[in-house]
């Protein structure tokens, strides 16, 4: 987590390592039952843009979690949020919006 949150983690020299760490964090969230803190760090660092392979994995994983294709333990934080307020919905929408914008710009190139 400290690699991801480091001040210069998104610099040109560090972005690839950071995106790999974000992807590993997503895998850990699923394996460990989506610990709330880890899940929030993961969401705040999506979408990925530089490492296409890791981006595809993470974005598909997010879609599966939202769709309920990956069953989360009853007592663990849900991807959209624990409470009836679904506090992560806005963050998930932001991620999907950014992915959509990025894909639209790539079509023109």
CSV table of C-alpha atoms in Angstrom, one decimal:
chain,number,residue,atom,x,y,z
A,1,UNK,CA,0.0,0.0,0.0
A,2,UNK,CA,2.9,2.4,0.8
A,3,UNK,CA,4.2,2.0,-2.8
A,4,UNK,CA,0.8,3.0,-4.2
A,5,UNK,CA,0.4,6.0,-1.8
A,6,UNK,CA,3.9,7.3,-2.2
A,7,UNK,CA,4.1,11.0,-3.3
A,8,UNK,CA,5.8,10.2,-6.7
A,9,UNK,CA,4.0,6.9,-7.3
A,10,UNK,CA,2.4,8.1,-10.6
A,11,UNK,CA,5.6,9.6,-12.0
A,12,UNK,CA,6.8,8.3,-15.3
A,13,UNK,CA,9.6,6.3,-13.6
A,14,UNK,CA,7.2,4.7,-11.1
A,15,UNK,CA,3.8,4.3,-12.8
A,16,UNK,CA,4.4,0.8,-14.1
A,17,UNK,CA,5.4,-0.5,-10.6
A,18,UNK,CA,2.5,1.4,-9.1
A,19,UNK,CA,-0.1,-0.1,-11.5
A,20,UNK,CA,1.3,-3.6,-10.8
A,21,UNK,CA,1.0,-2.9,-7.1
A,22,UNK,CA,-2.6,-1.7,-7.6
A,23,UNK,CA,-3.4,-4.9,-9.5
A,24,UNK,CA,-1.9,-7.0,-6.8
A,25,UNK,CA,-3.9,-5.1,-4.2
A,26,UNK,CA,-7.1,-6.0,-6.2
A,27,UNK,CA,-6.2,-9.7,-6.1
A,28,UNK,CA,-5.4,-9.4,-2.4
A,29,UNK,CA,-8.8,-7.8,-1.7
A,30,UNK,CA,-10.6,-10.8,-3.3
A,31,UNK,CA,-8.3,-13.4,-1.6
A,32,UNK,CA,-8.5,-11.7,1.8
A,33,UNK,CA,-12.2,-11.0,1.6
A,34,UNK,CA,-12.1,-7.3,0.6
A,35,UNK,CA,-10.7,-5.6,3.7
A,36,UNK,CA,-12.4,-2.2,3.8
A,37,UNK,CA,-9.1,-0.1,3.9
A,38,UNK,CA,-7.5,-2.1,1.1
A,39,UNK,CA,-10.6,-2.0,-1.0
A,40,UNK,CA,-10.8,1.8,-0.7
A,41,UNK,CA,-7.1,2.2,-1.6
A,42,UNK,CA,-7.7,-0.1,-4.6
A,43,UNK,CA,-10.8,1.8,-5.8
A,44,UNK,CA,-9.1,5.2,-5.4
A,45,UNK,CA,-6.3,4.1,-7.7
A,46,UNK,CA,-8.5,2.9,-10.5
A,47,UNK,CA,-8.7,3.1,-13.5
A,48,UNK,CA,-5.3,1.9,-14.6
A,49,UNK,CA,-4.0,3.4,-17.9
A,50,UNK,CA,-0.4,2.5,-18.6
A,51,UNK,CA,-0.2,-1.3,-18.1
A,52,UNK,CA,-2.9,-2.6,-20.5
A,53,UNK,CA,-2.8,-6.2,-19.2
A,54,UNK,CA,-3.2,-5.1,-15.5
A,55,UNK,CA,-5.8,-2.5,-16.5
A,56,UNK,CA,-7.9,-5.1,-18.2
A,57,UNK,CA,-7.6,-7.5,-15.3
A,58,UNK,CA,-8.5,-4.8,-12.7
A,59,UNK,CA,-11.4,-3.4,-14.7
A,60,UNK,CA,-12.9,-6.8,-15.3
A,61,UNK,CA,-12.5,-7.6,-11.6
A,62,UNK,CA,-14.3,-4.5,-10.7
A,63,UNK,CA,-17.1,-5.4,-13.1
A,64,UNK,CA,-17.4,-8.9,-11.6
A,65,UNK,CA,-17.5,-7.5,-8.1
A,66,UNK,CA,-20.2,-5.0,-9.0
A,67,UNK,CA,-22.2,-7.6,-10.9
A,68,UNK,CA,-21.9,-10.1,-8.0
A,69,UNK,CA,-20.1,-12.7,-10.0
A,70,UNK,CA,-17.5,-12.9,-7.3
A,71,UNK,CA,-19.2,-13.8,-4.0
A,72,UNK,CA,-18.1,-11.7,-1.1
A,73,UNK,CA,-18.3,-13.1,2.4
A,74,UNK,CA,-21.3,-11.9,4.4
A,75,UNK,CA,-19.3,-10.1,7.0
A,76,UNK,CA,-16.8,-8.4,4.6
A,77,UNK,CA,-17.2,-5.0,3.0
A,78,UNK,CA,-19.0,-5.1,-0.3
A,79,UNK,CA,-17.6,-3.3,-3.3
A,80,UNK,CA,-20.4,-0.8,-3.4
A,81,UNK,CA,-20.3,-0.2,0.4
A,82,UNK,CA,-21.4,-1.9,3.6
A,83,UNK,CA,-24.3,0.3,4.6
A,84,UNK,CA,-27.6,0.8,2.8
A,85,UNK,CA,-26.2,4.1,1.6
A,86,UNK,CA,-23.7,2.2,-0.7
A,87,UNK,CA,-21.0,4.7,0.0
A,88,UNK,CA,-18.7,3.5,-2.8
A,89,UNK,CA,-21.2,3.9,-5.7
A,90,UNK,CA,-19.9,7.4,-6.6
A,91,UNK,CA,-16.3,6.1,-6.7
A,92,UNK,CA,-17.3,3.1,-8.9
A,93,UNK,CA,-19.2,5.4,-11.3
A,94,UNK,CA,-16.2,7.7,-11.5
A,95,UNK,CA,-14.0,4.8,-12.4
A,96,UNK,CA,-16.4,3.6,-15.1
A,97,UNK,CA,-16.7,7.2,-16.5
A,98,UNK,CA,-12.9,7.5,-16.7
A,99,UNK,CA,-12.6,4.1,-18.4
A,100,UNK,CA,-15.3,5.1,-20.9
A,101,UNK,CA,-13.6,8.5,-21.7
A,102,UNK,CA,-10.2,6.8,-22.1
A,103,UNK,CA,-11.7,4.2,-24.5
A,104,UNK,CA,-13.3,6.9,-26.6
A,105,UNK,CA,-10.1,8.8,-26.9
A,106,UNK,CA,-8.3,5.6,-28.0
A,107,UNK,CA,-10.8,5.0,-30.8
A,108,UNK,CA,-9.7,8.3,-32.4
A,109,UNK,CA,-6.0,7.3,-32.4
